[in-house]
Tab-separated table of C-alpha atoms in Angstrom:
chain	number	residue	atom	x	y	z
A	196	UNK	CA	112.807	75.432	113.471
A	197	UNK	CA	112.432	77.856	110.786
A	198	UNK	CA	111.593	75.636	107.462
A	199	UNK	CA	112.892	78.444	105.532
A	200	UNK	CA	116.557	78.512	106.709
A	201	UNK	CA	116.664	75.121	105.411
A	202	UNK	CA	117.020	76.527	102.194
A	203	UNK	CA	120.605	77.445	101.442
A	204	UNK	CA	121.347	80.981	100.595
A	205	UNK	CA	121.903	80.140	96.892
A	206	UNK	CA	119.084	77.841	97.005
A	207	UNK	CA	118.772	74.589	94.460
A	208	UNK	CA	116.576	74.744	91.871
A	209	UNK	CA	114.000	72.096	93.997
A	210	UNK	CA	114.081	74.496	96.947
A	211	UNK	CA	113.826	77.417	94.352
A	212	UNK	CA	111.026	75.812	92.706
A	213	UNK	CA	109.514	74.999	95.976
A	214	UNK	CA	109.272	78.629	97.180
A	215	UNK	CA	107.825	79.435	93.660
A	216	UNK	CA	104.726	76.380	93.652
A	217	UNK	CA	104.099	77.786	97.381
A	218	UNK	CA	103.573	81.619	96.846
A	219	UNK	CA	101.858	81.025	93.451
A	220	UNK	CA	99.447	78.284	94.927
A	221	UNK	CA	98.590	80.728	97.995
A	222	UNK	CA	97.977	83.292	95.613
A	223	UNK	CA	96.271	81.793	92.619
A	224	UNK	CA	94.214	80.283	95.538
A	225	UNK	CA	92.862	83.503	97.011
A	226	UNK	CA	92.506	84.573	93.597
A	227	UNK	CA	90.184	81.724	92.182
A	228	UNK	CA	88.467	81.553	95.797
A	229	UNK	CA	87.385	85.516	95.433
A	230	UNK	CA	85.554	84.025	91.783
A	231	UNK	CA	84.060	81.412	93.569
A	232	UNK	CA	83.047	82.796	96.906
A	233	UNK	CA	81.721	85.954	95.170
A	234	UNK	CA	79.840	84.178	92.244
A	235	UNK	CA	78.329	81.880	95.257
A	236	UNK	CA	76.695	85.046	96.868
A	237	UNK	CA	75.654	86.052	93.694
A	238	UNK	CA	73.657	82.887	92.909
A	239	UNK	CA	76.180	81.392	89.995
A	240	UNK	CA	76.559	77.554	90.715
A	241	UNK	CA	80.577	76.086	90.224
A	242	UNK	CA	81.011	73.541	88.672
A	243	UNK	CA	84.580	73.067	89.226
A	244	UNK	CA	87.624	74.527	91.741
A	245	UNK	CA	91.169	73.506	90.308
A	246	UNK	CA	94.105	74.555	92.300
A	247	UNK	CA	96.875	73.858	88.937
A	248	UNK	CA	96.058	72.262	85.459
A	249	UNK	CA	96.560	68.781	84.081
A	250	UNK	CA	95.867	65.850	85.201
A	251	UNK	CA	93.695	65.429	88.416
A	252	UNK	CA	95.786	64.536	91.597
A	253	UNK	CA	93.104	64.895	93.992
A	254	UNK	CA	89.208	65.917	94.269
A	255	UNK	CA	86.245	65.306	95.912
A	256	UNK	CA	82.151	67.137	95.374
A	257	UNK	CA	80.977	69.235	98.154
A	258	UNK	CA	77.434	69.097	98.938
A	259	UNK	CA	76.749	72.276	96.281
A	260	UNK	CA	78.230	69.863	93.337
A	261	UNK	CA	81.063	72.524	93.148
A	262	UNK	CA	84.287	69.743	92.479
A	263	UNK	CA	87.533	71.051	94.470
A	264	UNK	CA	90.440	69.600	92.745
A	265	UNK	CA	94.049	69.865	93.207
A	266	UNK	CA	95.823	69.052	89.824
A	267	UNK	CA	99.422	67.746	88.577
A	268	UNK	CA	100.862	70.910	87.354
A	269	UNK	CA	100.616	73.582	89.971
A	270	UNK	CA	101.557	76.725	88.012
A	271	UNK	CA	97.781	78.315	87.921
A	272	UNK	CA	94.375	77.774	88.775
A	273	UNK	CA	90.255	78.078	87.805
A	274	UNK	CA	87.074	78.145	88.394
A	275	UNK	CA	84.704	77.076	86.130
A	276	UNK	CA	81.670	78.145	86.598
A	277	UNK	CA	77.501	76.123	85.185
A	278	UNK	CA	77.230	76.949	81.521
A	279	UNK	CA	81.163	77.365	80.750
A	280	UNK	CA	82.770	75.925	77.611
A	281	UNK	CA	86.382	76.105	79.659
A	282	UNK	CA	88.569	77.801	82.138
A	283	UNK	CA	88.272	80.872	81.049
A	284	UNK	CA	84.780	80.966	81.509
A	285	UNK	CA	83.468	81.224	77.323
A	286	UNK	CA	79.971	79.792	76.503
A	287	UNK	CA	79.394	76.485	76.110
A	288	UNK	CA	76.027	77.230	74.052
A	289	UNK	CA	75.041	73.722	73.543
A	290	UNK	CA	75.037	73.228	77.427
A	291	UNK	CA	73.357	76.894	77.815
A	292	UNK	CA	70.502	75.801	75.399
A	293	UNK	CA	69.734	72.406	77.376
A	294	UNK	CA	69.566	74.080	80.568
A	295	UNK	CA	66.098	74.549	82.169
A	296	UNK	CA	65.368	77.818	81.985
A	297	UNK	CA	64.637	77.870	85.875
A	298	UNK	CA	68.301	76.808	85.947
A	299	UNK	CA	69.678	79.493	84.038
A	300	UNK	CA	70.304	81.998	86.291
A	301	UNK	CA	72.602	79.751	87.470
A	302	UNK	CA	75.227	79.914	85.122
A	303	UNK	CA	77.783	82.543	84.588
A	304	UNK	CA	76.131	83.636	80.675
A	305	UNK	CA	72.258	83.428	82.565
A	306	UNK	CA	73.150	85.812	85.769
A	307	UNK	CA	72.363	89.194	85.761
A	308	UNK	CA	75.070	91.567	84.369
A	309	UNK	CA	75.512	93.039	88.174
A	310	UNK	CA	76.364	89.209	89.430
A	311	UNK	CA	78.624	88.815	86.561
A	312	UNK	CA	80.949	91.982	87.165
A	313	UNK	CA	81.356	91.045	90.777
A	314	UNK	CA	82.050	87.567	89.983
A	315	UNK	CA	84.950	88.654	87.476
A	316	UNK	CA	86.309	91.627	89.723
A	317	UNK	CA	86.469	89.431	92.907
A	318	UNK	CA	89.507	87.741	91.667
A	319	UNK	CA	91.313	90.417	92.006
A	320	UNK	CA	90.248	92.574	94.518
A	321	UNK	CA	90.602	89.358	96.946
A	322	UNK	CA	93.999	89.862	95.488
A	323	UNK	CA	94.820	93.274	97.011
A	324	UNK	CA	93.088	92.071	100.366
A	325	UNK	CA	95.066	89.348	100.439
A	326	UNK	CA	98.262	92.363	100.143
A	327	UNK	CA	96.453	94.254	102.796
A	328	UNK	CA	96.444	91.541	105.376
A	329	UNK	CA	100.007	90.206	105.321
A	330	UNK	CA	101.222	93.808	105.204
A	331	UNK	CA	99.102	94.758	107.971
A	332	UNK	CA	99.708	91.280	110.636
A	333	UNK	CA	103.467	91.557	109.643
A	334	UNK	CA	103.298	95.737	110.680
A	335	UNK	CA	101.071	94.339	113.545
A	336	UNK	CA	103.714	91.929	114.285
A	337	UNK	CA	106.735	94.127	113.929
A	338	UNK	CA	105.472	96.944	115.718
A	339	UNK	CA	107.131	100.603	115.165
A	340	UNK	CA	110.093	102.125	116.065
A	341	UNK	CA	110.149	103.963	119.627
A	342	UNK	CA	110.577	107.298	119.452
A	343	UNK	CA	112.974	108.357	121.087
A	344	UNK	CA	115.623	106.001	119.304
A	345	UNK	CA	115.575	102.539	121.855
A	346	UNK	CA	118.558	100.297	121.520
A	347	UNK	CA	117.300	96.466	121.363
A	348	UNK	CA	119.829	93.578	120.270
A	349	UNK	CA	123.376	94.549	119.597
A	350	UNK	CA	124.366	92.906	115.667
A	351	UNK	CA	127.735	91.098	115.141
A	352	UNK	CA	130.289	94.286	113.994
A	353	UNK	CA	133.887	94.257	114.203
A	354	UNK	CA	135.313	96.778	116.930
A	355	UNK	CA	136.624	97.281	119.982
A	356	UNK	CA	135.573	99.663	123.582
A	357	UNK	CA	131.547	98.728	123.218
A	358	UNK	CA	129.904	99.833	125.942
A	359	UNK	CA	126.852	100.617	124.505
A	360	UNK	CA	123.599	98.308	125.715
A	361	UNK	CA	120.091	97.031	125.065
A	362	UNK	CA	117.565	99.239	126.493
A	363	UNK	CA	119.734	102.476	126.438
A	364	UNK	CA	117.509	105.574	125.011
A	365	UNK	CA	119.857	106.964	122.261
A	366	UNK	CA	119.764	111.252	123.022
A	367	UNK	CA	122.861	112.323	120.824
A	368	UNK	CA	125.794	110.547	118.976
A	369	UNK	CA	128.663	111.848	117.999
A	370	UNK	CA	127.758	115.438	119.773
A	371	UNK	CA	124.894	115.621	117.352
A	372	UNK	CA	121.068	115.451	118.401
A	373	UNK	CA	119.407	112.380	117.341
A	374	UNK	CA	116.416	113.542	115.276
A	375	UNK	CA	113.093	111.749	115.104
A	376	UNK	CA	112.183	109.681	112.054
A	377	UNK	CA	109.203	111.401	110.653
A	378	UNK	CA	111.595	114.263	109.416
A	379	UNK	CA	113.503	113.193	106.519
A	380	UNK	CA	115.296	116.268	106.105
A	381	UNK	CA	116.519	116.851	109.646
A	382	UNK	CA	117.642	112.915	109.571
A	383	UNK	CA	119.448	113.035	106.467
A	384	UNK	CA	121.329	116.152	108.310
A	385	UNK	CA	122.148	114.002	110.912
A	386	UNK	CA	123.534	110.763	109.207
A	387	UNK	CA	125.668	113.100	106.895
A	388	UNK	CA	127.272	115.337	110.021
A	389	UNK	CA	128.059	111.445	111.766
A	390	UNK	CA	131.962	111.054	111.304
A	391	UNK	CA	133.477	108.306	109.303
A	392	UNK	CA	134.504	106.317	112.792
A	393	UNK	CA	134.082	102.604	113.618
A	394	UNK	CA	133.348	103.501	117.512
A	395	UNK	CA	131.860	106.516	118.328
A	396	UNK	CA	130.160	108.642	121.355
A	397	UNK	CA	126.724	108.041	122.490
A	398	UNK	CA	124.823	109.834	124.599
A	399	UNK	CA	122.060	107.518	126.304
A	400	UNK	CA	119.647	107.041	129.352
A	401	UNK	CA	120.094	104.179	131.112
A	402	UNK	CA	117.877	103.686	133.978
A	403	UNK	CA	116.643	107.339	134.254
A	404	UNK	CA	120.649	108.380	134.286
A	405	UNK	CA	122.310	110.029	131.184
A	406	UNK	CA	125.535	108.623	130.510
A	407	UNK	CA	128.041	108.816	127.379
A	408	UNK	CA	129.127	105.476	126.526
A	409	UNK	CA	130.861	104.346	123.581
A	410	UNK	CA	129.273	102.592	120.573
A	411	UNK	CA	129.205	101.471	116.904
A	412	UNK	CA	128.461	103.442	113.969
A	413	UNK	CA	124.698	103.782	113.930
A	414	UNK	CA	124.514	102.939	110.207
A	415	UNK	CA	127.687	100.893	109.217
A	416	UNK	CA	128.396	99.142	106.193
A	417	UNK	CA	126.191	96.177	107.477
A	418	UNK	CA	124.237	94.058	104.575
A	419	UNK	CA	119.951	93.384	106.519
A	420	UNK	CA	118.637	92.135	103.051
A	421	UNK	CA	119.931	90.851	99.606
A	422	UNK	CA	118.044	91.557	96.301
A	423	UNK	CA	117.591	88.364	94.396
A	424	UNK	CA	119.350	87.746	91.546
A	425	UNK	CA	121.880	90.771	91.971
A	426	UNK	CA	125.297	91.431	91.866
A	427	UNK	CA	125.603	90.519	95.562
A	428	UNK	CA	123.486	87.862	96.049
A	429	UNK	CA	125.552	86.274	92.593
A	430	UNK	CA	129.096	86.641	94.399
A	431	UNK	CA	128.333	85.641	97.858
A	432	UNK	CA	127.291	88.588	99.925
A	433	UNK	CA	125.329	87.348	102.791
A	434	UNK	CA	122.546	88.968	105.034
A	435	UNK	CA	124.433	89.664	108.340
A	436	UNK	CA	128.156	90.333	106.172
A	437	UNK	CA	130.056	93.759	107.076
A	438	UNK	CA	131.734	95.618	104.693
A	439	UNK	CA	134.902	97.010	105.276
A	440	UNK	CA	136.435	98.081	102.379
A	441	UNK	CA	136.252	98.797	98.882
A	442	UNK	CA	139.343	98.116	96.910
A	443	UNK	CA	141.723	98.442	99.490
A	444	UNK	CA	140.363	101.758	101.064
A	445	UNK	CA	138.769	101.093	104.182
A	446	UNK	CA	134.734	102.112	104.973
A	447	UNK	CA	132.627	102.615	108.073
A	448	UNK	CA	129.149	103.513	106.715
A	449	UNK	CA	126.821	102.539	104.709
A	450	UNK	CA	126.383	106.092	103.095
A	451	UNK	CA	130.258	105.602	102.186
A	452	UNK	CA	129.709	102.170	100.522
A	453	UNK	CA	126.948	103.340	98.793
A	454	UNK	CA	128.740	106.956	97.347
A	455	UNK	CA	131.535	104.475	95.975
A	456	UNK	CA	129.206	102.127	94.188
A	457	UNK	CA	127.289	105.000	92.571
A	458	UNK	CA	130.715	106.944	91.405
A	459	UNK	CA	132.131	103.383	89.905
A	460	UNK	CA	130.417	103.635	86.685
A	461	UNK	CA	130.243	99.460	86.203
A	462	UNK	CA	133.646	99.140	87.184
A	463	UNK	CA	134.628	95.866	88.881
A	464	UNK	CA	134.662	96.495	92.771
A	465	UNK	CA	137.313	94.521	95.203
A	466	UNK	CA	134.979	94.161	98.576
A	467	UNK	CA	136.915	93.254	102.076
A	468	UNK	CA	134.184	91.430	104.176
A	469	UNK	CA	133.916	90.554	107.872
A	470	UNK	CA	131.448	87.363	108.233
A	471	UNK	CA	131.644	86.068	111.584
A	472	UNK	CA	134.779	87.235	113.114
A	473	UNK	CA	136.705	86.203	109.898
A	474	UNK	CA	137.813	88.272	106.696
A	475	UNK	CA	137.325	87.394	103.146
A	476	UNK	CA	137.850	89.366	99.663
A	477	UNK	CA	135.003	88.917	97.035
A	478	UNK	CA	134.796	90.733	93.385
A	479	UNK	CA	131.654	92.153	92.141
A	480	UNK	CA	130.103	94.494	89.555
A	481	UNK	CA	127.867	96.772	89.802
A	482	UNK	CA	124.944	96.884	87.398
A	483	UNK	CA	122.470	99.997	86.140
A	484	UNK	CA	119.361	99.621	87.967
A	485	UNK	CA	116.218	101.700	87.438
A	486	UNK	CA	114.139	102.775	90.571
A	487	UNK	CA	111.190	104.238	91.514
A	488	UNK	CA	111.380	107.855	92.837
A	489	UNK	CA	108.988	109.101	95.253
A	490	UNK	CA	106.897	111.498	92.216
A	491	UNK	CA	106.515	108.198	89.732
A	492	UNK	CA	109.345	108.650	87.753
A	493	UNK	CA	113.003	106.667	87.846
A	494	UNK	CA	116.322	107.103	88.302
A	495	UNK	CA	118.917	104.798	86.713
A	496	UNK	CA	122.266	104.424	89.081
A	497	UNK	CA	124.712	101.634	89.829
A	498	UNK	CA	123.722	99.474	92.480
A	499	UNK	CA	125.008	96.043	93.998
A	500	UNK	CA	121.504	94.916	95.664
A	501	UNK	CA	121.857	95.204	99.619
A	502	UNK	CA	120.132	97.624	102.117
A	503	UNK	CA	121.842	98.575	105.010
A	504	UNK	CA	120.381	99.115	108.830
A	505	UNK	CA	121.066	100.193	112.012
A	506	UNK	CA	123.927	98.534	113.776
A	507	UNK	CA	121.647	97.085	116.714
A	508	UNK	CA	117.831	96.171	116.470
A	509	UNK	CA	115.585	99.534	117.164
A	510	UNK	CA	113.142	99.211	119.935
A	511	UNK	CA	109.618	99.057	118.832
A	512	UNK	CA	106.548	99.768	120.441
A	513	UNK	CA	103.037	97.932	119.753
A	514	UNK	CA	101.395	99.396	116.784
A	515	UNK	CA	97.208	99.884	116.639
A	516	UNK	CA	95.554	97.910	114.049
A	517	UNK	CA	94.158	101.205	112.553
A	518	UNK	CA	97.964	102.156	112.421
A	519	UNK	CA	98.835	98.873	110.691
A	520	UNK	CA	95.728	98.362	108.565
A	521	UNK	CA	96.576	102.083	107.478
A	522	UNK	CA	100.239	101.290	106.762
A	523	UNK	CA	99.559	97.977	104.936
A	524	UNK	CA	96.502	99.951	102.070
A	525	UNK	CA	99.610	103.015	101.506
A	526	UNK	CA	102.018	99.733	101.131
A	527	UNK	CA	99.584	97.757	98.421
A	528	UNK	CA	98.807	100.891	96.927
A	529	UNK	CA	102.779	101.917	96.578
A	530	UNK	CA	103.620	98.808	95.020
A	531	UNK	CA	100.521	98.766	92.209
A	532	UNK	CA	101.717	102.334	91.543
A	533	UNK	CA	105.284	101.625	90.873
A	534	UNK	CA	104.031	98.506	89.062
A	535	UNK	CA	101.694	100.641	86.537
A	536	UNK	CA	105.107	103.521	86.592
A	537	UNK	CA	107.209	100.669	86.058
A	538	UNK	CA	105.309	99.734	82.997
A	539	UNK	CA	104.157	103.063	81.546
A	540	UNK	CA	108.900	103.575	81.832
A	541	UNK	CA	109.571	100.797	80.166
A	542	UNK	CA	106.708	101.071	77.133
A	543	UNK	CA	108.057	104.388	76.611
A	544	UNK	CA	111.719	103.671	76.521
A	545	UNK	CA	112.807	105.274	79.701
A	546	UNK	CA	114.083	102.321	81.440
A	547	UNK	CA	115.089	99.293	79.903
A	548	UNK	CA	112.871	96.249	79.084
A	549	UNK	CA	114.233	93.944	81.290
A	550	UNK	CA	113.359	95.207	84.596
A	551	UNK	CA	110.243	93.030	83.669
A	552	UNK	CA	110.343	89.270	84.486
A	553	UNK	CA	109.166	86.111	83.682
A	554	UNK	CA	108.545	82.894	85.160
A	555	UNK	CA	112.543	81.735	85.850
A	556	UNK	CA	113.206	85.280	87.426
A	557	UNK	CA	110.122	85.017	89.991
A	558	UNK	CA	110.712	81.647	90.359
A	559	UNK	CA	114.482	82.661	91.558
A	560	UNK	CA	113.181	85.672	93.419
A	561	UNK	CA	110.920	83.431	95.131
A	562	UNK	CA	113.797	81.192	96.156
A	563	UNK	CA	116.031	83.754	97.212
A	564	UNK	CA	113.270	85.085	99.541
A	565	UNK	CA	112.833	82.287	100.889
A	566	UNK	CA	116.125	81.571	101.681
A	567	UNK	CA	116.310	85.069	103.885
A	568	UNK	CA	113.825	84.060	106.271
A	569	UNK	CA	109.774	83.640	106.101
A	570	UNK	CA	109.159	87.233	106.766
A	571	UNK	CA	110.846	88.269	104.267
A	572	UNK	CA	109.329	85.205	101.935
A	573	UNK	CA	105.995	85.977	103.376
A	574	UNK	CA	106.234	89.892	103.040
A	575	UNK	CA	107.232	88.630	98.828
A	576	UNK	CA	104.126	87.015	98.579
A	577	UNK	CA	102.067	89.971	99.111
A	578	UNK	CA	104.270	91.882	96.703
A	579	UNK	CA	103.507	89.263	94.090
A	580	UNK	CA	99.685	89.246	95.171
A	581	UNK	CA	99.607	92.636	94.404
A	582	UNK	CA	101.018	92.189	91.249
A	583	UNK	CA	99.080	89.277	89.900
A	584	UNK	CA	95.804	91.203	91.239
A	585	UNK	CA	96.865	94.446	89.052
A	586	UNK	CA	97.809	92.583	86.020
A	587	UNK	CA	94.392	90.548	85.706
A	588	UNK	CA	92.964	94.109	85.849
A	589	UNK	CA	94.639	94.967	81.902
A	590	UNK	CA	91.923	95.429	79.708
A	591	UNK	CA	93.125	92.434	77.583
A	592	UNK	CA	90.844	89.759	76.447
A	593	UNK	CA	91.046	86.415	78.430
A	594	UNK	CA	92.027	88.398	81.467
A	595	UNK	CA	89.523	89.579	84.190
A	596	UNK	CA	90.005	92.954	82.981
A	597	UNK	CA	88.635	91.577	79.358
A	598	UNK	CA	85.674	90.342	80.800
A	599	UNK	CA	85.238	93.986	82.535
A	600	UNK	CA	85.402	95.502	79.602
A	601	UNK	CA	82.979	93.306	77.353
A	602	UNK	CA	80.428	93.404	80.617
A	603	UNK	CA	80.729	97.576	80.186
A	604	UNK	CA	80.398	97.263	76.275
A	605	UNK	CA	76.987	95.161	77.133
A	606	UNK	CA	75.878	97.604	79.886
A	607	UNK	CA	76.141	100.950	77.430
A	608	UNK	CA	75.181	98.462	74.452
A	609	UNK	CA	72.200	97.025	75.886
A	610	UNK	CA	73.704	93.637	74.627
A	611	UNK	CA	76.999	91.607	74.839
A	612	UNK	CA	79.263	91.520	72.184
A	613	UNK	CA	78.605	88.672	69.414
A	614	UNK	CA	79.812	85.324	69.842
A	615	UNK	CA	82.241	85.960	66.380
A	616	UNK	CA	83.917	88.962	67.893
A	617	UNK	CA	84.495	87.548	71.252
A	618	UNK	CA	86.201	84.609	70.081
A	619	UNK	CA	88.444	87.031	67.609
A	620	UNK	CA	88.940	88.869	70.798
A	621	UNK	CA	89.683	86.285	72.772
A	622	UNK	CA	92.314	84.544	70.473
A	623	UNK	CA	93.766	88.145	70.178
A	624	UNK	CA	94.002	88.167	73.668
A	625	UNK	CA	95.799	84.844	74.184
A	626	UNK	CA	98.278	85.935	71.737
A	627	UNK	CA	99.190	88.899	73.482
A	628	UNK	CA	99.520	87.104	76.997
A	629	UNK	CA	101.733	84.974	75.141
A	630	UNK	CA	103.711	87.227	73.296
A	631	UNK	CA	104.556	88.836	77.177
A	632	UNK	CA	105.174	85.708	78.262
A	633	UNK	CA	107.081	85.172	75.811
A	634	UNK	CA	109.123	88.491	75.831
A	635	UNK	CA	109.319	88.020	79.713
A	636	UNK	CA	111.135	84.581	79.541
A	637	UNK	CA	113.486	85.958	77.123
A	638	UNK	CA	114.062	88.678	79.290
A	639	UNK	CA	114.662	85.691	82.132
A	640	UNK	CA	117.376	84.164	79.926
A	641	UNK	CA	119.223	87.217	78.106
A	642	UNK	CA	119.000	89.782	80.256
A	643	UNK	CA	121.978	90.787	82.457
């Protein structure tokens, strides 16, 4: 049984907060571990490992004296560390000054500047591995798509005369040559010469023999994922729904649904869906969404939040782990970029403010992920792993990247910064992280 179906498509707010405490536990986990494992090796003694804040639910002291704790409110995490004052690792100087100076190496002020920096940087880099590895096992797990184009599993579409059938090798549709994926240009030809039919011409191999058979549109009007929190996911569009028309006209592709949506300008849009074997009517509007464009910059259309597919499943074939391994690094490293793009748009006025949430809008994305399945909840985390890793990297006080930066101001210096200025710095920098948490909840609440 898949745990995850359990949760309905429009999730409750316990199921929604559910999926939230789950993917920020795994990853606040990894995070704190990559302190503690790290600081460990370097010869810094912890003190304590809290999974959460609050009150203490659970703990017990390993045979280092390092106390694992799980506590009541599960919305972050620390490790802190012999010679700390708190979580976020400032000097308790009374404790420093009655430590045995054969102990002091031992604590996180003590421990040579080189032990430090790892220590701090581990959080997140364990981060991005964390990214790497769910990326890669799901690509491991997935595989790649054949090449030449394999029909696997036939989806659910409305039509009549299929003949079409798992295991056929796909050579032309329509009369037109079925390109091979790696070239964009040449496969953008061929879904734009494909005729607006519901059943169409295939040309296939079937058991060494080439036959013409009849089959589906290759890429209907067919919703394979729901953003959270859009227009589509709000009025009821479900993964699995077809599309057949838009305000009365009637569509066949995806390429048509998506031409309409673009040219409506915000306008209200009557959908005609086909959910199994029955017809419905919903209303939705479209909403101005900013992506990211292949060169870093963004383009602001109208968009409803589904992806289309291919009308069956595409045969895959296994994929190396240096293929996967290689796939899952360009994936972490596409989503940090579009993070820091995404920010750099947004500070300069490009794209609006609120394509940055807070805590209720990943706590809903997190549900409606869930909801579609633990791939896709699993493939989320890493997303959001990614994203917690990059912003503890900001070179704001408090953060990891803080702590960077005051460890490379001692390094050039000869000498860490004064206790005065880092506790001015640090109050600065608690300010800021709650200014932006601040700004991101309102964002959560106002936003459209």
């Amino acid at each position: 049984m898949d745990i995850f179906g359990l949760l309905p498509q429009f999730g409750s707010a316990l199921g929604m907060l559910a999926a939230f405490v789950v993917a920020l536990s795994v990853i606040v986990a990894v995070h704190e571990y990559g302190h503690y494992i790290v600081a460990r090796w370097s010869g810094i003694k912890a003190d304590v490992f809290s999974l959460g804040f609050g009150p203490v639910l659970f703990s017990r002291v390993d045979r280092r004296g390092t106390r694992w704790q799980v506590a009541a409110l599960p919305f972050g995490g620390y490790v802190k560390f012999m010679g700390d004052a708190d979580a976020a690792s400032g000097k308790d100087s009374a404790a420093i000054a009655a430590t045995a100076p054969d102990k002091l190496r031992e604590t996180m002020h003590g421990a040579p500047l080189w032990a430090r920096t790892a220590t701090v940087a581990a959080g997140p880099v364990f981060n991005f591995i964390l990214s790497i590895v769910i990326f890669t096992a799901v690509i491991l797990a997935q595989g790649k798509l054949a090449e030449p184009l394999q029909v696997g599993a036939l989806k659910p579409l409305p039509g009549q005369g299929i003949t079409l059938q798992p295991g056929d090798t796909v050579l032309d549709i329509a009369g037109t040559h079925m390109p091979g994926y790696e070239d964009g240009a040449a496969f953008d030809a061929f879904t734009a010469a494909l005729p607006d039919r519901q059943v169409m011409e295939y040309s296939v191999l079937r058991d060494g023999e080439r036959l013409t058979v009849m089959g589906p549109h290759p890429l209907p009007p067919i919703v394979t994922s729901l953003v959270p929190q859009s227009a589509a996911y709000r009025a009821g569009i479900k993964v699995g729904d077809v599309i057949l028309g838009v305000n009365g006209a009637a569509i066949t592709s995806f390429s048509q649904l998506k031409d309409i949506v673009e040219s409506s300008n915000g306008a209200t849009l009557k959908l005609d869906v086909w959910r199994d074997g029955a017809e419905r009517s919903l209303n939705l509007t479209p909403r101005r969404v900013d992506e990211p464009q292949q060169d870093g910059g963004f383009s602001t259309d109208w968009r409803i939040g589904i992806a289309g597919g291919w009308a069956f499943e595409p045969g895959t074939v296994h994929a190396s782990p240096v293929e996967a391994l290689e796939a899952g690094v360009k994936q972490t490293y596409a989503v940090a970029a579009g993070s820091v793009s995404g920010l750099y748009y947004m500070i300069t006025g490009a794209i609006s403010s609120c394509n940055m949430s807070g805590p209720i809008g990943i706590a809903q994305a997190s549900g409606a992920m869930a909801s579609q399945g633990a791939e896709n909840f699993i493939w989320f985390i890493a997303v959001l792993s990614t994203a917690v890793g990059l912003l503890n990297l900001f070179p704001i006080p408090v953060l990891d990247g803080g702590h960077l930066v005051f460890f490379a101001y001692e390094a050039l210096f000869r000498k860490p910064p004064s206790e005065g200025a880092l506790r001015v710095m640090m109050s600065f920098g608690l300010a800021v992280i709650l200014s932006l948490m601040l700004f991101a909840l309102f964002n959560d609440i106002w936003c459209p």
